[in-house]
Amino acid sequence: MARLRDIDYGTPPSEAEAEVTVSIDGRPVTVPAGTSILRAAQVAGVDIPKLCATDSLDAFGSCRLCVVEVAGRAGTPASCTTPATDGMEVTTQTPTLAKLRRGVMELYISDHPLDCLTCAANGDCELQDMAGAVGLRDVRYGYAGENHLDLPCDESNPYFDFDPAKCIVCSRCVRACDEVQGTLALTVEKRGFSSKIAASQAEPFLQSECVSCGACVQACPTAALTEKSVIEIGQPEHSLITTCAYCGVGCAFKAEMRGEQLVRMVPHKDGKANHGHSCVKGRFAWGYATHRERVLKPMIRASIQDPWREVSWDEAIAHTASEFKRIAAEHGSQALGAISSSRCTNEEIFLVQKLVRTAFGNNNIDTCARVCHSPTGYGLKTTLGTSAGTQDFDSVDHADVVLVIGANPTDGHPVFASRLKRRLRQGAKLIVIDPRRIDLVRTPHIQAQHHLQLRPGTNVAALTALAHVIVTDGLVNEAFVRERCEADEFADWAAFVSRPEHSPEASESVTGIPAADLRAAARLYATGGNAAIYYGLGVTEHSQGSTSVMAIANLAMATGNFGRPGVGVNPLRGQNNVQGACDMGSFPHEFSGYRHVSDEAVRAIFEAAWGVPLDPEPGLRIPNMLDAGAEGTFKGIYIQGEDILQSDPNTRHVAAGLAGMECVVVHDLFLNETATYAHVFLPGSTFLEKNGTFTNAERRIQRVRKVMRPLNGFEDWEITQMLSNALGYPMSYTHPSQIMDEVARLTPTFAGVTYEALETLGSVQWPCNAEHPQGSPVMHESAFARGKGKFVLTEYVATDEKVGPRYPLLLTTGRILSQYNVGAQTRRTANVVWHDEDVLEIHAHDAEDRGIRDGEMVRLASRTGGTALRAKISDRVAPGVVYTTFHHPLTQANVVTTEYSDWATNCPEYKVTAVQVSPSNGLSAWQEDYEAKAERSRRGTPAEPAE
Amino acid sequence: MSAEQMAKLVMMANQIATSFDTQGGDPATLTAAHIKSFWAPTMRKMIVGHLTGGGTDLTPTAQAAVRKLA
């Protein structure tokens, strides 16, 4: 194993189809027209010295190190900014060029610390490399002149330092922030010799607008911007490609290692989802893997009142199997079930559902996608024929109009957001439909054409009104509909949406969206060219979540926005492997590949492969399991990688459901909140400690590679396998690739997926089979998966969750950039410096009415429960709407949310809760009680005194 | 089974029925098919039992659908 080093071509590739042939030092090379000489030379294998150029950024032409001579032209042009033209003859090394380059380097080095041996970048410094490349032997100017060597180092950011003494002001960091990340937080302040990189208004990085994505650190050619981990540990010596375990973007990273110690995570340039970019979570927030609170030994206890007792793996597995067998004998096999996690690998998820269907003998398996994107599964399968987004992320580069509804990509899917922002800066138009003014509405160099700030819970009314305008204005793509969609259903739908009651004017009183704005947005979506819809949990987590998804598909079908780059319906999946969890048969009604358990032919395939009869009836979903737990009919549960007590709605009810069970098994990294009610704790392994695959939001299957041995002793699939064997259903996999082979044998859309194929292709998007051996970046190209697209009538039905005198405000929830889901990982990293508690955003009018001041504690109460948190007065929310996140267990935001759910899937209606907000002088009684209970629950048996 | 649990099932059945009331086709048939596809047998048995006991609070479509499940 060696450290993977990328070739830097100096400038980005040209997309031109025409080619030119140039001569570089006598070597002919053919490249796309528009390619820089610098890049053409690298393609020819000639390494021209450079400092300000790197192939992730547009050419800048400032360092003058990459100068060349071109036959027939005067001077020494910078090769980064000079395009190669047909027949051009370039010379990269002459005495004149050598002298020029040495002169440049002399100037740089005359104002640079000569501490290479003790510098953190020693061995990984482009300035050092260039000094060697140009043959720098002395510096004629000496080192005694005016310099920047005493400038103070900015160590404010928890993950990297900025040392201006080592900065050569090449602007790579500034340009990375502008072009790659799109935050524009960095600048070069002052001029000439006083030029200095500055964050925001010359603030410390931590206090600036910097979002700590790491693009600047990656772009820096010196040690000016360096990861603290590199400063502390030293340079890595080998690296492996793996996939981030945070959001559904699925960024590929090089895990750069020294032995088994992770030095840093560097976004992989060839990663198809991220193309070398990252966010603060994937890039830096991996310290949880070795956090002191991680539990590494199994523990059991007879009662949740008891302290935990550490036991061997053998005892833990035997005890769990014994308890599950006892429960099955006493209460029937239907009293058992399991929950798998979208944070786990496909192979682990597949194994958990297999365990349930074979060893438990029922279909009581569900996954956390239940509470986020299950409506996507239902809605897209109904309308299009399969439960997945239609595009790859690259597709956004071809979009002319982007409609973002119920998603906050800059916080939830930041690396995709950077791609999107780049496209918007290039001129694509933006429509945002969201109750909250998300960052995308107005951010540097971006202004949404339309922000339809609707009332929470009215998505269906808004989407149907958009359809009304498209149909009644004659903007339907008749040819597409005629060829690709069910004719009768389209006719019914067109008549339905054309009714006066679905007009923007009629729906304005429901949605709160001014009719003129909605009409203009509809016309832009239908007529602006390639139109793509991106949506998130603000669509799905409603009582009409599935209806909204179908309404979105209707819009895209009516306008012909399917089957090519730049268009489509794109669910932004919250967690890293939501798509995979759904694909792997984690829902209680279907096997892998979305095939219903009642289908005899399908069941026969699985029965033949697994050697046991399988239950033909759908099992219990997560809320049903909890209901049955509270009712006393569901007694044992295996929960892998989920913290349902914190993440699921109506915490009291979740607690009651778990408390009613006799054996709750939590398989996780930490004693999470759910473990408060657990009887068995099985320590899990992190994504760094296991092999497997994740499938991101664009259906891209990518390898997760083991970069260190599991600190807990086993990869998670091994633990599930041990449990299955102890329960009497034998499993004997020796590597997760064998599990994927089984998935491929049993799942038509995965038929071509193997670890060998993933090694060769890097990644692949399903369907991947004989028909699509290289995978499918764009789905439904010539026909929908179900054949003809199905239009569904989408009548708006108001949620039962109503505001009234007692609860006059609507609460909606979401996430923040630095934290992830329930925060189990990110709260155990330095990311807490950006968000150490959940706060309640409230409009100034509502705050004023209630005597609430910014920063004060407030009580947030619904008919379900109450909690207390700090208020933040904000105009991001409209009057009547409040907003919070659910990252911190102390806040327990889900004490407040209700059990109302999507009609089709039971996905909870997190996004609409009627609440009241009032001043508070501290935590609520529930919070204080719960904190004490959780603390008590985490205690272990005191160790025996040594003799 | 508690009244709370029964009320929840009734609400869920009504939600499904309300959605299919406006989607075209036969709402009762579609509602019944949906419940059969997604509800565990224990839940179906409970809602059928509720209908047998009078079907309080079930909408007409939901009642017709549950009748098909019986």
PDB file of N, CA and C in Angstrom, chain A residues 461-507:
ATOM      1  N   ALA A 461     -50.918  21.561  -2.127  1.00  0.00           N
ATOM      2  CA  ALA A 461     -51.696  22.658  -2.708  1.00  0.00           C
ATOM      3  C   ALA A 461     -50.820  23.496  -3.634  1.00  0.00           C
ATOM      4  N   ALA A 462     -49.600  23.754  -3.208  1.00  0.00           N
ATOM      5  CA  ALA A 462     -48.694  24.574  -4.034  1.00  0.00           C
ATOM      6  C   ALA A 462     -48.313  23.842  -5.321  1.00  0.00           C
ATOM      7  N   LEU A 463     -47.984  22.559  -5.194  1.00  0.00           N
ATOM      8  CA  LEU A 463     -47.562  21.806  -6.385  1.00  0.00           C
ATOM      9  C   LEU A 463     -48.715  21.632  -7.367  1.00  0.00           C
ATOM     10  N   THR A 464     -49.898  21.432  -6.844  1.00  0.00           N
ATOM     11  CA  THR A 464     -51.054  21.285  -7.724  1.00  0.00           C
ATOM     12  C   THR A 464     -51.370  22.618  -8.408  1.00  0.00           C
ATOM     13  N   ALA A 465     -51.149  23.707  -7.697  1.00  0.00           N
ATOM     14  CA  ALA A 465     -51.359  25.020  -8.317  1.00  0.00           C
ATOM     15  C   ALA A 465     -50.320  25.270  -9.414  1.00  0.00           C
ATOM     16  N   LEU A 466     -49.101  24.834  -9.206  1.00  0.00           N
ATOM     17  CA  LEU A 466     -48.091  24.942 -10.268  1.00  0.00           C
ATOM     18  C   LEU A 466     -48.559  24.164 -11.501  1.00  0.00           C
ATOM     19  N   ALA A 467     -49.093  22.968 -11.261  1.00  0.00           N
ATOM     20  CA  ALA A 467     -49.587  22.151 -12.373  1.00  0.00           C
ATOM     21  C   ALA A 467     -50.748  22.842 -13.073  1.00  0.00           C
ATOM     22  N   HIS A 468     -51.583  23.509 -12.277  1.00  0.00           N
ATOM     23  CA  HIS A 468     -52.730  24.237 -12.852  1.00  0.00           C
ATOM     24  C   HIS A 468     -52.232  25.246 -13.886  1.00  0.00           C
ATOM     25  N   VAL A 469     -51.220  26.000 -13.531  1.00  0.00           N
ATOM     26  CA  VAL A 469     -50.705  27.027 -14.441  1.00  0.00           C
ATOM     27  C   VAL A 469     -50.124  26.368 -15.692  1.00  0.00           C
ATOM     28  N   ILE A 470     -49.376  25.304 -15.489  1.00  0.00           N
ATOM     29  CA  ILE A 470     -48.736  24.634 -16.639  1.00  0.00           C
ATOM     30  C   ILE A 470     -49.789  24.123 -17.621  1.00  0.00           C
ATOM     31  N   VAL A 471     -50.850  23.558 -17.085  1.00  0.00           N
ATOM     32  CA  VAL A 471     -51.883  23.003 -17.969  1.00  0.00           C
ATOM     33  C   VAL A 471     -52.734  24.116 -18.589  1.00  0.00           C
ATOM     34  N   THR A 472     -53.186  25.028 -17.768  1.00  0.00           N
ATOM     35  CA  THR A 472     -54.106  26.040 -18.299  1.00  0.00           C
ATOM     36  C   THR A 472     -53.396  27.070 -19.176  1.00  0.00           C
ATOM     37  N   ASP A 473     -52.117  27.224 -19.001  1.00  0.00           N
ATOM     38  CA  ASP A 473     -51.361  28.123 -19.893  1.00  0.00           C
ATOM     39  C   ASP A 473     -50.891  27.408 -21.158  1.00  0.00           C
ATOM     40  N   GLY A 474     -51.214  26.148 -21.287  1.00  0.00           N
ATOM     41  CA  GLY A 474     -50.812  25.407 -22.485  1.00  0.00           C
ATOM     42  C   GLY A 474     -49.329  25.097 -22.533  1.00  0.00           C
ATOM     43  N   LEU A 475     -48.725  24.866 -21.380  1.00  0.00           N
ATOM     44  CA  LEU A 475     -47.281  24.652 -21.340  1.00  0.00           C
ATOM     45  C   LEU A 475     -46.896  23.173 -21.221  1.00  0.00           C
ATOM     46  N   VAL A 476     -47.878  22.296 -21.360  1.00  0.00           N
ATOM     47  CA  VAL A 476     -47.590  20.857 -21.276  1.00  0.00           C
ATOM     48  C   VAL A 476     -46.767  20.422 -22.496  1.00  0.00           C
ATOM     49  N   ASN A 477     -45.809  19.560 -22.258  1.00  0.00           N
ATOM     50  CA  ASN A 477     -45.033  18.980 -23.365  1.00  0.00           C
ATOM     51  C   ASN A 477     -45.856  17.824 -23.936  1.00  0.00           C
ATOM     52  N   GLU A 478     -46.715  18.186 -24.869  1.00  0.00           N
ATOM     53  CA  GLU A 478     -47.696  17.223 -25.383  1.00  0.00           C
ATOM     54  C   GLU A 478     -47.011  16.006 -26.009  1.00  0.00           C
ATOM     55  N   ALA A 479     -45.942  16.245 -26.738  1.00  0.00           N
ATOM     56  CA  ALA A 479     -45.283  15.129 -27.430  1.00  0.00           C
ATOM     57  C   ALA A 479     -44.737  14.120 -26.424  1.00  0.00           C
ATOM     58  N   PHE A 480     -44.113  14.628 -25.363  1.00  0.00           N
ATOM     59  CA  PHE A 480     -43.558  13.738 -24.351  1.00  0.00           C
ATOM     60  C   PHE A 480     -44.675  12.950 -23.664  1.00  0.00           C
ATOM     61  N   VAL A 481     -45.701  13.651 -23.287  1.00  0.00           N
ATOM     62  CA  VAL A 481     -46.800  12.994 -22.580  1.00  0.00           C
ATOM     63  C   VAL A 481     -47.437  11.932 -23.465  1.00  0.00           C
ATOM     64  N   ARG A 482     -47.643  12.284 -24.727  1.00  0.00           N
ATOM     65  CA  ARG A 482     -48.281  11.342 -25.654  1.00  0.00           C
ATOM     66  C   ARG A 482     -47.433  10.068 -25.796  1.00  0.00           C
ATOM     67  N   GLU A 483     -46.138  10.232 -25.898  1.00  0.00           N
ATOM     68  CA  GLU A 483     -45.262   9.088 -26.138  1.00  0.00           C
ATOM     69  C   GLU A 483     -44.953   8.304 -24.864  1.00  0.00           C
ATOM     70  N   ARG A 484     -44.830   9.012 -23.708  1.00  0.00           N
ATOM     71  CA  ARG A 484     -44.239   8.373 -22.536  1.00  0.00           C
ATOM     72  C   ARG A 484     -45.217   8.091 -21.394  1.00  0.00           C
ATOM     73  N   CYS A 485     -46.430   8.660 -21.453  1.00  0.00           N
ATOM     74  CA  CYS A 485     -47.302   8.562 -20.272  1.00  0.00           C
ATOM     75  C   CYS A 485     -48.647   7.931 -20.613  1.00  0.00           C
ATOM     76  N   GLU A 486     -49.331   7.435 -19.570  1.00  0.00           N
ATOM     77  CA  GLU A 486     -50.666   6.871 -19.727  1.00  0.00           C
ATOM     78  C   GLU A 486     -51.623   7.991 -20.159  1.00  0.00           C
ATOM     79  N   ALA A 487     -52.261   7.824 -21.323  1.00  0.00           N
ATOM     80  CA  ALA A 487     -53.050   8.909 -21.900  1.00  0.00           C
ATOM     81  C   ALA A 487     -54.279   9.238 -21.053  1.00  0.00           C
ATOM     82  N   ASP A 488     -55.019   8.202 -20.649  1.00  0.00           N
ATOM     83  CA  ASP A 488     -56.257   8.455 -19.915  1.00  0.00           C
ATOM     84  C   ASP A 488     -55.968   9.126 -18.575  1.00  0.00           C
ATOM     85  N   GLU A 489     -54.922   8.640 -17.924  1.00  0.00           N
ATOM     86  CA  GLU A 489     -54.611   9.209 -16.612  1.00  0.00           C
ATOM     87  C   GLU A 489     -54.117  10.642 -16.745  1.00  0.00           C
ATOM     88  N   PHE A 490     -53.402  10.909 -17.832  1.00  0.00           N
ATOM     89  CA  PHE A 490     -53.001  12.301 -18.052  1.00  0.00           C
ATOM     90  C   PHE A 490     -54.235  13.174 -18.257  1.00  0.00           C
ATOM     91  N   ALA A 491     -55.155  12.702 -19.051  1.00  0.00           N
ATOM     92  CA  ALA A 491     -56.357  13.504 -19.329  1.00  0.00           C
ATOM     93  C   ALA A 491     -57.111  13.787 -18.022  1.00  0.00           C
ATOM     94  N   ASP A 492     -57.244  12.753 -17.198  1.00  0.00           N
ATOM     95  CA  ASP A 492     -57.926  12.950 -15.908  1.00  0.00           C
ATOM     96  C   ASP A 492     -57.188  13.971 -15.054  1.00  0.00           C
ATOM     97  N   TRP A 493     -55.886  13.836 -15.059  1.00  0.00           N
ATOM     98  CA  TRP A 493     -55.063  14.738 -14.230  1.00  0.00           C
ATOM     99  C   TRP A 493     -55.159  16.175 -14.737  1.00  0.00           C
ATOM    100  N   ALA A 494     -55.057  16.334 -16.054  1.00  0.00           N
ATOM    101  CA  ALA A 494     -55.106  17.681 -16.626  1.00  0.00           C
ATOM    102  C   ALA A 494     -56.442  18.342 -16.290  1.00  0.00           C
ATOM    103  N   ALA A 495     -57.522  17.571 -16.389  1.00  0.00           N
ATOM    104  CA  ALA A 495     -58.833  18.125 -16.039  1.00  0.00           C
ATOM    105  C   ALA A 495     -58.888  18.468 -14.546  1.00  0.00           C
ATOM    106  N   PHE A 496     -58.294  17.614 -13.747  1.00  0.00           N
ATOM    107  CA  PHE A 496     -58.295  17.804 -12.284  1.00  0.00           C
ATOM    108  C   PHE A 496     -57.555  19.083 -11.892  1.00  0.00           C
ATOM    109  N   VAL A 497     -56.341  19.227 -12.398  1.00  0.00           N
ATOM    110  CA  VAL A 497     -55.560  20.405 -11.968  1.00  0.00           C
ATOM    111  C   VAL A 497     -56.099  21.695 -12.586  1.00  0.00           C
ATOM    112  N   SER A 498     -56.862  21.559 -13.669  1.00  0.00           N
ATOM    113  CA  SER A 498     -57.390  22.765 -14.319  1.00  0.00           C
ATOM    114  C   SER A 498     -58.586  23.362 -13.581  1.00  0.00           C
ATOM    115  N   ARG A 499     -59.103  22.622 -12.624  1.00  0.00           N
ATOM    116  CA  ARG A 499     -60.279  23.135 -11.918  1.00  0.00           C
ATOM    117  C   ARG A 499     -59.945  24.470 -11.241  1.00  0.00           C
ATOM    118  N   PRO A 500     -60.922  25.356 -11.189  1.00  0.00           N
ATOM    119  CA  PRO A 500     -60.668  26.679 -10.592  1.00  0.00           C
ATOM    120  C   PRO A 500     -60.133  26.599  -9.165  1.00  0.00           C
ATOM    121  N   GLU A 501     -60.591  25.595  -8.426  1.00  0.00           N
ATOM    122  CA  GLU A 501     -60.155  25.540  -7.018  1.00  0.00           C
ATOM    123  C   GLU A 501     -58.664  25.212  -6.876  1.00  0.00           C
ATOM    124  N   HIS A 502     -58.037  24.807  -7.984  1.00  0.00           N
ATOM    125  CA  HIS A 502     -56.592  24.536  -7.921  1.00  0.00           C
ATOM    126  C   HIS A 502     -55.760  25.678  -8.491  1.00  0.00           C
ATOM    127  N   SER A 503     -56.398  26.771  -8.812  1.00  0.00           N
ATOM    128  CA  SER A 503     -55.645  27.901  -9.363  1.00  0.00           C
ATOM    129  C   SER A 503     -54.791  28.524  -8.259  1.00  0.00           C
ATOM    130  N   PRO A 504     -53.737  29.220  -8.642  1.00  0.00           N
ATOM    131  CA  PRO A 504     -52.905  29.893  -7.630  1.00  0.00           C
ATOM    132  C   PRO A 504     -53.710  30.868  -6.790  1.00  0.00           C
ATOM    133  N   GLU A 505     -54.690  31.515  -7.436  1.00  0.00           N
ATOM    134  CA  GLU A 505     -55.492  32.493  -6.702  1.00  0.00           C
ATOM    135  C   GLU A 505     -56.331  31.804  -5.633  1.00  0.00           C
ATOM    136  N   ALA A 506     -56.895  30.657  -6.008  1.00  0.00           N
ATOM    137  CA  ALA A 506     -57.733  29.940  -5.039  1.00  0.00           C
ATOM    138  C   ALA A 506     -56.888  29.327  -3.926  1.00  0.00           C
ATOM    139  N   SER A 507     -55.686  28.897  -4.250  1.00  0.00           N
ATOM    140  CA  SER A 507     -54.880  28.208  -3.226  1.00  0.00           C
ATOM    141  C   SER A 507     -54.061  29.181  -2.381  1.00  0.00           C
TER     142      SER A 507
END
